[in-house]
Coordinates of C-alpha atoms in Angstrom, one line a residue:
M101 CA 54.6 -88.8 23.1
F102 CA 58.0 -87.6 23.8
D103 CA 57.1 -84.5 25.9
S104 CA 59.0 -83.7 29.1
A105 CA 59.3 -80.8 31.5
V106 CA 63.1 -81.0 31.4
P107 CA 64.9 -78.8 28.9
G108 CA 66.2 -80.8 26.0
L109 CA 65.2 -84.1 27.0
R110 CA 62.2 -84.1 24.4
A111 CA 64.9 -83.5 21.7
K112 CA 67.2 -86.3 23.2
R113 CA 64.3 -88.7 23.1
I114 CA 63.2 -88.0 19.4
Q115 CA 67.0 -88.6 18.5
V116 CA 67.3 -91.6 20.2
F117 CA 64.2 -92.9 18.7
I118 CA 64.9 -92.1 15.1
C119 CA 68.4 -93.6 15.5
C120 CA 67.2 -96.9 16.9
F121 CA 64.4 -96.9 14.8
M122 CA 66.6 -96.5 11.7
Q123 CA 69.2 -98.7 12.6
Y124 CA 67.0 -101.7 13.2
A125 CA 65.1 -100.8 10.1
M126 CA 68.6 -101.2 8.0
L127 CA 69.3 -104.4 9.7
H128 CA 65.8 -105.9 9.2
S129 CA 66.2 -104.9 5.4
C130 CA 69.3 -107.6 5.0
R131 CA 66.6 -110.3 5.9
S132 CA 64.1 -109.2 3.1
T133 CA 66.7 -108.6 0.5
W134 CA 68.2 -112.1 1.5
S135 CA 64.6 -113.7 1.2
F136 CA 64.2 -112.2 -2.4
T137 CA 67.6 -113.2 -3.4
S138 CA 67.4 -116.6 -2.0
G139 CA 64.1 -117.0 -3.9
I140 CA 65.4 -116.4 -7.1
L141 CA 68.7 -118.9 -6.5
A142 CA 66.3 -121.6 -5.3
K143 CA 63.9 -121.6 -8.3
Q144 CA 65.1 -124.4 -10.5
D145 CA 63.1 -123.4 -13.6
D146 CA 64.3 -119.7 -13.7
H147 CA 66.9 -119.6 -16.2
E148 CA 67.1 -115.8 -16.4
H149 CA 69.9 -115.8 -13.6
D150 CA 71.6 -119.3 -14.2
D151 CA 75.2 -117.7 -14.3
E152 CA 74.6 -116.5 -10.8
K153 CA 73.1 -119.7 -9.5
I154 CA 75.1 -121.8 -6.7
D155 CA 75.6 -125.4 -7.1
D156 CA 72.8 -127.7 -5.3
F157 CA 71.1 -124.5 -4.2
D158 CA 67.5 -126.0 -4.2
K159 CA 64.5 -125.3 -1.8
K160 CA 65.4 -127.9 0.7
Y161 CA 68.8 -126.5 1.0
L162 CA 67.4 -123.1 1.8
G163 CA 65.3 -124.4 4.5
Y164 CA 68.4 -125.9 6.1
V165 CA 70.2 -122.3 5.7
N166 CA 67.1 -120.5 7.2
F167 CA 66.5 -123.0 10.0
S168 CA 70.3 -122.6 10.9
F169 CA 70.0 -118.7 11.0
L170 CA 66.7 -118.8 13.1
F171 CA 67.9 -121.3 15.4
V172 CA 71.3 -119.6 16.1
Y173 CA 69.9 -116.2 16.2
G174 CA 67.2 -117.2 18.9
S175 CA 69.7 -119.0 21.2
S176 CA 72.2 -116.2 20.9
M177 CA 69.8 -113.6 21.9
L178 CA 68.9 -115.9 25.0
F179 CA 72.7 -116.6 25.8
L180 CA 74.7 -113.1 24.9
G181 CA 72.3 -110.7 27.0
Q182 CA 74.8 -111.2 30.0
I183 CA 77.6 -109.9 27.9
G184 CA 75.4 -106.9 27.0
D185 CA 75.0 -106.2 30.8
R186 CA 78.8 -106.0 31.1
I187 CA 79.8 -103.9 28.3
G188 CA 76.6 -101.7 27.9
P189 CA 73.6 -101.6 25.6
K190 CA 75.1 -99.4 23.0
L191 CA 78.6 -101.1 22.3
F192 CA 76.7 -104.3 22.6
M193 CA 74.2 -103.2 19.7
L194 CA 77.1 -101.8 17.7
C195 CA 78.9 -104.9 18.0
G196 CA 76.2 -106.7 16.4
T197 CA 75.3 -104.3 13.7
F198 CA 79.0 -103.6 12.5
S199 CA 79.5 -107.5 12.4
T200 CA 75.9 -107.9 10.6
G201 CA 77.0 -105.3 7.9
I202 CA 80.4 -107.1 7.3
I203 CA 78.9 -110.5 7.2
Q204 CA 76.4 -109.3 4.6
F205 CA 79.2 -108.0 2.3
M206 CA 80.8 -111.6 2.9
I207 CA 77.4 -113.3 1.7
A208 CA 77.1 -111.0 -1.2
A209 CA 81.0 -111.1 -2.3
L210 CA 82.0 -114.7 -1.7
L211 CA 78.7 -116.8 -2.9
P212 CA 79.5 -115.8 -6.6
V213 CA 82.8 -116.8 -6.3
E214 CA 82.6 -119.9 -4.1
K215 CA 79.6 -121.3 -6.2
H216 CA 80.6 -125.1 -5.5
N217 CA 81.1 -124.6 -2.0
R218 CA 77.7 -125.5 0.0
W219 CA 78.9 -125.1 3.3
L220 CA 80.2 -121.7 3.0
L221 CA 76.8 -120.2 2.9
L222 CA 75.6 -122.4 6.0
V223 CA 78.5 -121.2 8.1
L224 CA 78.1 -117.5 7.0
Q225 CA 74.5 -117.6 7.9
I226 CA 75.3 -119.0 11.3
F227 CA 77.5 -116.1 12.1
N228 CA 74.9 -113.9 10.9
G229 CA 72.5 -115.0 13.1
I230 CA 75.0 -114.5 16.1
S231 CA 75.9 -111.0 14.9
Q232 CA 72.1 -110.0 14.6
A233 CA 71.2 -111.1 18.0
P234 CA 72.6 -108.1 19.9
A235 CA 70.7 -105.7 18.0
W236 CA 67.3 -105.9 19.2
P237 CA 67.8 -106.5 22.9
G238 CA 70.4 -103.6 22.7
L239 CA 68.4 -101.1 21.2
M240 CA 65.4 -102.3 23.3
A241 CA 67.3 -101.4 26.4
I242 CA 68.4 -97.9 25.0
M243 CA 64.7 -97.1 24.1
N244 CA 63.7 -98.1 27.6
N245 CA 66.3 -96.0 29.5
W246 CA 65.3 -92.9 27.6
Q247 CA 61.5 -93.0 27.0
S248 CA 59.2 -91.7 29.6
K249 CA 57.1 -94.4 31.7
P250 CA 54.0 -93.0 31.0
N251 CA 54.1 -93.0 27.2
K252 CA 56.6 -95.7 26.7
M253 CA 53.9 -98.2 25.4
I254 CA 52.9 -95.8 22.8
V255 CA 56.6 -95.2 21.9
M256 CA 57.4 -98.9 21.8
G257 CA 54.2 -99.7 19.5
Y258 CA 55.5 -97.4 16.9
F259 CA 58.8 -98.6 17.2
A260 CA 57.8 -102.1 16.4
A261 CA 57.1 -100.8 13.2
C262 CA 61.1 -100.6 12.3
T263 CA 60.9 -104.2 11.3
N264 CA 58.0 -103.6 8.7
V265 CA 59.9 -100.4 7.4
G266 CA 62.9 -102.3 7.1
N267 CA 61.4 -105.1 5.2
I268 CA 59.8 -102.6 3.0
L269 CA 63.4 -101.1 2.3
G270 CA 64.7 -104.5 1.4
D271 CA 62.0 -105.0 -1.0
L272 CA 62.5 -101.7 -2.6
F273 CA 66.3 -102.5 -3.1
A274 CA 65.3 -105.8 -4.5
A275 CA 62.6 -104.3 -6.8
L276 CA 64.8 -101.4 -8.0
L277 CA 68.0 -103.4 -8.5
I278 CA 66.9 -106.5 -9.8
E279 CA 63.6 -106.2 -11.3
Q280 CA 64.1 -102.6 -12.9
L281 CA 67.5 -102.2 -13.6
G282 CA 68.5 -105.9 -14.0
M283 CA 71.4 -105.9 -11.5
S284 CA 73.0 -108.7 -9.9
V285 CA 71.0 -110.6 -7.5
M286 CA 73.4 -109.8 -4.9
A287 CA 73.2 -106.0 -5.4
P288 CA 70.4 -105.6 -2.8
I289 CA 72.5 -107.4 -0.2
Y290 CA 75.4 -105.0 -0.8
V291 CA 73.1 -101.9 -0.4
S292 CA 71.3 -103.1 2.6
A293 CA 74.9 -104.1 4.1
V294 CA 76.1 -100.6 3.5
G295 CA 72.8 -99.1 4.9
V296 CA 73.7 -101.2 8.3
L297 CA 77.2 -99.9 8.5
I298 CA 76.2 -96.3 7.5
M299 CA 73.6 -96.2 10.5
S300 CA 76.1 -98.0 12.9
V301 CA 78.8 -95.1 12.4
I302 CA 75.9 -92.4 12.8
N303 CA 74.9 -94.0 16.0
I304 CA 78.4 -94.0 17.5
F305 CA 78.2 -90.2 17.9
L306 CA 74.2 -89.7 18.0
I307 CA 73.3 -92.5 20.4
E308 CA 74.5 -91.5 24.1
A309 CA 75.6 -94.1 26.5
S310 CA 73.6 -92.6 29.5
S311 CA 70.1 -92.6 30.3
A312 CA 67.3 -90.2 30.7
K313 CA 67.6 -90.8 34.4
E314 CA 71.4 -89.5 34.2
Y315 CA 70.4 -86.5 31.9
I316 CA 67.7 -85.4 34.5
A317 CA 70.3 -85.5 37.3
Q318 CA 72.3 -83.0 35.6
F319 CA 69.6 -80.5 36.9
K320 CA 70.4 -81.2 40.4
N321 CA 71.7 -78.1 42.6
P322 CA 75.1 -79.5 43.8
L323 CA 74.7 -77.8 47.3
T324 CA 71.0 -78.8 47.9
K325 CA 70.9 -82.0 45.9
S326 CA 67.3 -81.2 44.8
L327 CA 66.2 -80.9 41.2
V328 CA 66.7 -77.1 39.9
Y329 CA 63.6 -77.4 37.9
K330 CA 60.7 -78.5 39.9
Q331 CA 58.8 -79.7 36.7
A332 CA 61.7 -82.1 36.6
H333 CA 60.7 -83.9 39.7
D334 CA 57.9 -86.1 38.6
E335 CA 59.8 -86.8 35.4
Y336 CA 62.9 -88.0 37.7
M337 CA 60.9 -90.0 40.0
S338 CA 59.3 -91.8 37.1
R339 CA 62.7 -92.7 36.0
A340 CA 64.0 -93.8 39.5
A341 CA 65.6 -97.3 39.4
S342 CA 64.1 -97.7 36.1
V343 CA 67.5 -98.3 33.9
V344 CA 66.8 -101.5 32.0
S345 CA 69.8 -104.1 31.4
V346 CA 70.3 -105.9 28.1
S347 CA 69.5 -109.1 29.9
Q348 CA 66.0 -108.1 30.8
E349 CA 65.3 -107.4 26.8
S350 CA 67.1 -110.4 25.6
F351 CA 64.4 -113.0 26.1
I352 CA 61.7 -110.6 25.0
T353 CA 61.7 -110.3 21.2
D354 CA 58.7 -107.8 20.5
L355 CA 56.6 -105.8 22.5
S356 CA 57.1 -107.8 25.9
Q357 CA 57.9 -104.7 27.9
T358 CA 54.3 -103.9 27.6
L359 CA 54.2 -104.7 31.2
L360 CA 53.6 -101.0 31.7
T361 CA 49.9 -101.7 31.0
V362 CA 49.8 -103.4 34.3
D363 CA 51.2 -100.3 36.1
R364 CA 48.6 -98.4 34.1
D365 CA 45.8 -100.3 35.9
S366 CA 47.1 -99.0 39.3
Q367 CA 47.5 -95.4 37.9
M368 CA 43.8 -95.5 36.9
N369 CA 42.7 -96.9 40.4
P370 CA 44.6 -94.8 42.8
H371 CA 42.1 -95.4 45.6
V372 CA 43.3 -98.7 45.9
P373 CA 45.8 -98.9 48.7
P374 CA 49.2 -100.5 48.4
K375 CA 49.6 -104.0 49.3
P376 CA 51.9 -105.0 52.3
K377 CA 55.2 -106.1 51.0
K378 CA 55.7 -110.1 51.1
N379 CA 58.8 -112.0 51.3
K380 CA 60.6 -112.8 48.3
K381 CA 59.7 -115.8 46.6
D382 CA 62.0 -118.5 45.2
S383 CA 62.6 -118.5 41.4
I384 CA 61.3 -121.5 39.5
N385 CA 63.2 -123.3 37.0
M386 CA 62.5 -124.2 33.3
I387 CA 60.9 -127.7 33.9
S388 CA 58.4 -126.3 36.7
A389 CA 57.6 -123.1 34.3
W390 CA 55.9 -125.5 31.9
K391 CA 53.8 -126.8 34.5
L392 CA 52.1 -123.4 35.4
P393 CA 48.5 -123.0 34.3
N394 CA 48.4 -122.0 30.5
V395 CA 51.9 -121.7 30.1
A396 CA 52.2 -124.5 27.8
L397 CA 49.2 -123.3 25.7
Y398 CA 50.8 -119.9 25.4
A399 CA 54.0 -121.1 24.2
F400 CA 52.4 -123.3 21.7
A401 CA 50.4 -120.4 20.4
F402 CA 53.4 -118.1 20.3
G403 CA 55.2 -120.4 18.3
C404 CA 52.5 -121.0 15.7
I405 CA 52.4 -117.2 15.1
K406 CA 55.9 -116.6 15.0
A407 CA 56.4 -119.7 12.6
V408 CA 53.5 -118.1 10.3
F409 CA 55.4 -114.5 10.7
Y410 CA 58.7 -116.0 9.7
I411 CA 57.4 -118.5 6.9
L412 CA 55.9 -115.7 5.1
A413 CA 59.1 -113.5 5.8
F414 CA 61.2 -115.9 4.3
W415 CA 59.2 -117.9 1.7
L416 CA 56.7 -115.4 0.2
P417 CA 58.8 -114.1 -2.6
S418 CA 59.8 -117.5 -3.4
Y419 CA 56.0 -118.7 -3.6
L420 CA 55.0 -116.0 -5.6
K421 CA 58.0 -116.5 -8.0
G422 CA 56.5 -119.8 -8.2
E423 CA 53.1 -118.6 -9.6
N424 CA 55.0 -117.0 -12.4
L425 CA 54.1 -113.6 -11.2
E426 CA 55.9 -110.3 -12.1
G427 CA 56.7 -107.4 -9.6
V428 CA 57.0 -110.2 -6.7
A429 CA 58.8 -107.5 -4.7
W430 CA 56.0 -105.1 -4.9
I431 CA 53.5 -107.6 -4.0
T432 CA 55.7 -108.9 -1.1
Q433 CA 55.9 -105.2 0.3
M434 CA 52.1 -105.1 1.0
I435 CA 52.4 -107.4 3.8
E436 CA 54.6 -104.9 5.7
W437 CA 52.2 -102.1 4.8
G438 CA 49.1 -103.9 6.3
T439 CA 51.5 -105.0 9.5
I440 CA 52.0 -101.4 10.5
P441 CA 48.6 -100.1 10.9
G442 CA 47.5 -103.6 12.2
G443 CA 50.3 -103.3 15.0
I444 CA 49.4 -99.9 15.9
L445 CA 45.7 -100.5 16.1
I446 CA 46.1 -103.3 18.5
C447 CA 48.7 -101.3 20.7
Y448 CA 46.3 -98.5 21.2
A449 CA 43.4 -100.9 22.0
G450 CA 45.7 -102.4 24.5
V451 CA 46.8 -99.0 26.0
Y452 CA 43.5 -97.4 26.3
W453 CA 41.2 -100.3 26.8
N454 CA 43.2 -103.4 28.1
L455 CA 41.9 -105.4 25.2
R456 CA 44.6 -107.2 23.3
A457 CA 43.6 -110.8 23.3
S458 CA 40.0 -109.8 22.4
L459 CA 41.3 -108.4 19.0
I460 CA 44.1 -110.8 18.7
V461 CA 42.2 -114.0 18.3
P462 CA 39.6 -113.0 15.8
S463 CA 42.3 -111.2 13.9
L464 CA 44.0 -114.4 13.5
W465 CA 40.8 -116.3 12.5
I466 CA 39.8 -113.4 9.9
G467 CA 43.4 -113.7 8.7
T468 CA 43.2 -117.4 8.3
V469 CA 40.2 -117.0 5.7
V470 CA 42.3 -114.4 4.1
M471 CA 45.3 -116.7 3.4
V472 CA 43.2 -119.5 2.4
S473 CA 41.9 -117.2 -0.2
I474 CA 45.4 -116.5 -1.5
N475 CA 46.1 -120.1 -2.0
F476 CA 43.6 -120.5 -4.6
L477 CA 44.3 -117.2 -6.6
S478 CA 46.6 -119.2 -8.9
K479 CA 43.3 -120.8 -10.6
L480 CA 42.4 -117.0 -11.7
E481 CA 43.6 -115.1 -14.7
Q482 CA 45.6 -111.9 -14.0
P483 CA 44.8 -111.8 -10.4
Y484 CA 47.2 -109.1 -9.4
A485 CA 44.8 -106.7 -8.0
L486 CA 43.7 -109.6 -5.6
Y487 CA 47.0 -110.4 -4.6
Y488 CA 47.8 -106.9 -3.6
I489 CA 44.7 -106.5 -1.5
L490 CA 44.7 -110.0 0.0
V491 CA 48.3 -109.9 0.9
F492 CA 48.1 -106.5 2.6
L493 CA 44.9 -107.8 4.6
T494 CA 47.5 -110.8 5.8
G495 CA 49.6 -108.2 7.0
L496 CA 46.9 -106.3 8.7
M497 CA 45.4 -109.3 10.4
I498 CA 48.3 -111.4 11.0
G499 CA 51.6 -109.2 11.1
G500 CA 49.6 -106.9 13.4
V501 CA 49.0 -109.8 15.8
Y502 CA 52.5 -110.8 15.6
N503 CA 53.8 -107.3 16.7
N504 CA 51.4 -107.3 19.9
V505 CA 51.1 -111.0 21.0
S506 CA 54.0 -111.4 23.0
G507 CA 53.1 -108.0 25.0
A508 CA 49.6 -109.7 25.5
I509 CA 51.0 -113.1 26.8
V510 CA 53.8 -111.4 29.2
I511 CA 50.9 -109.2 30.6
E512 CA 48.8 -112.2 31.3
L513 CA 52.0 -114.0 32.8
S514 CA 52.6 -111.0 35.1
N515 CA 49.0 -111.3 36.5
M516 CA 49.4 -115.1 37.4
K517 CA 49.1 -115.4 41.3
E518 CA 52.1 -117.9 41.0
L519 CA 54.4 -115.1 39.5
K520 CA 53.1 -111.9 41.0
G521 CA 55.9 -110.2 43.0
N522 CA 58.5 -112.5 41.5
K523 CA 60.4 -110.8 38.8
K524 CA 63.0 -113.6 38.2
S525 CA 60.3 -116.2 37.8
T526 CA 58.4 -114.2 35.3
A527 CA 61.4 -113.8 33.4
T528 CA 62.3 -117.5 33.3
V529 CA 58.5 -118.4 32.4
T530 CA 58.6 -115.5 29.6
S531 CA 61.8 -117.0 28.4
V532 CA 60.4 -120.2 27.9
V533 CA 57.6 -119.1 26.0
M534 CA 59.6 -116.8 23.6
G535 CA 62.5 -119.6 23.4
Y536 CA 59.9 -122.2 22.4
G537 CA 58.6 -119.8 19.7
A538 CA 61.9 -119.1 18.3
V539 CA 62.6 -123.0 18.0
F540 CA 59.6 -123.7 16.4
A541 CA 59.5 -121.1 13.9
A542 CA 63.3 -122.4 13.0
I543 CA 62.0 -125.8 12.8
N544 CA 59.3 -124.8 10.3
Q545 CA 61.8 -123.7 7.8
L546 CA 62.9 -127.3 7.3
I547 CA 59.2 -128.3 6.7
V548 CA 58.1 -125.5 4.3
P549 CA 59.9 -126.8 1.3
Y550 CA 57.9 -129.9 1.3
L551 CA 54.7 -127.7 1.8
E552 CA 55.4 -124.8 -0.6
S553 CA 52.5 -125.7 -2.9
I554 CA 50.2 -125.1 -0.2
L555 CA 52.1 -122.4 1.7
F556 CA 49.1 -120.3 2.9
L557 CA 46.9 -123.4 3.8
Y558 CA 49.8 -124.5 6.2
C559 CA 50.0 -121.1 7.5
S560 CA 46.3 -121.0 8.0
L561 CA 46.4 -124.1 10.0
N562 CA 49.0 -122.7 12.4
A563 CA 46.9 -119.5 13.0
I564 CA 43.9 -121.3 13.7
V565 CA 45.8 -123.4 16.2
A566 CA 47.2 -120.4 17.8
G567 CA 43.8 -118.8 18.1
C568 CA 42.5 -121.9 19.9
F569 CA 45.4 -122.1 22.1
L570 CA 44.7 -118.2 23.3
I571 CA 41.2 -118.7 24.2
P572 CA 42.2 -118.5 27.9
L573 CA 43.9 -115.2 27.2
I574 CA 40.6 -113.9 26.2
I575 CA 38.6 -115.3 29.3
N576 CA 41.1 -113.9 31.7
E577 CA 41.2 -110.4 29.9
Y578 CA 37.3 -110.4 30.3
K579 CA 37.6 -111.3 33.8
R580 CA 39.8 -108.3 34.5
Y581 CA 37.8 -106.0 32.4
K582 CA 34.6 -106.9 34.6
E583 CA 36.8 -106.4 37.8
Q584 CA 37.9 -103.0 36.7
K585 CA 34.2 -101.9 35.7
I586 CA 33.2 -103.0 39.3
Q587 CA 35.9 -100.9 40.8
V588 CA 35.2 -97.8 38.9
S589 CA 31.3 -98.2 39.8
D590 CA 32.3 -98.5 43.6
T591 CA 34.1 -95.4 43.5
K592 CA 30.9 -93.3 42.1

């Protein structure tokens, strides 16, 4: 996965992967600790932490807070990428992670003091959204610039698990500090803030601002300008002109860089002669992007899936608390333990068989059945084992889809005849799809407080709708699969 003929490059890649993985895992732990803490603060009939509760902090207010964070986070990710291009991905990322750690500290320290100030939390979460926005695109640009092109998809598939590991860490902090040790509800937020700051300090020294291309270039003979190591030639050529800018990553929030699968098709069929260069096409605007075939369907589908993921991420602890269950943090973790293998499974299927949509849609609908079942568990006595199993299966089906659906959509967009050979237009259309998804997920945070008693039924409805909207993706994927089989049979 990280192998290279260039001396020392394998170690560099592993180092970059671990540092980037742990950096975003610690940042994401801030979200899960907040999810757990806010669920306690918003629970009106829980008197165990009355001395720490904030005035008028109910679930409707929590919906406004979560909406503000997600909306600002999505908007900032879209517009801050240009700054990242100017200052470099490492500095861009570190600005976001350091400011996130500081703001998390401020949330934990100021809320208990300013219990009567409703606007303080809202303002802090808005700044929190701005602070967290540079982290993902910055880290993705760093990862892209260091990993080898043939293995990049697999590496990114594993890297996507950093969000789940972060959520698991956040749930562990909450379970140990609040449920086991009986500490303040703000204690997990302090710990996650410290974790983000520690990783940021470490990455100042361990993540290099250069790229693999620049590292490989060190092995050139200064007189002949040729590479000293012949084995490095292929590695160098695969990195040529491949340094990725932050703005290229800003509108892609998950595994959208899986455009590499398209490149893999050409590698599998080397007998196909290269197409003659065409004149550059004019880029399209946002309004025209919506008119392209199936773009609106893909945007609606991605919005529904993202909404389900963030509803569960922010509201699952509150929902389980409302069911008067014990060990909520341990149950919540199961969704992350399911998401990791689910995401990797679909990732491998996409790399080796080019089958993503054919797994994504059935997984969504199976996940729907699982979520409907969870909604009726409250009628059973002591259904703890079922909660653990069904929440795990929800992560396996729904979380695995979320980690891969953006990649499947971007690959489909790149194959559209209207966009082929037009990178700027592909970026515009992708930003439309991803931007709508972020906005729709944010709006749903305002809806959930009114539907919390049927939380999983509402998530199931979104999953069904998303699966229906993605049916064209399956059809087009099947057509490409048949074309590839015909091409392979013709070569025999």
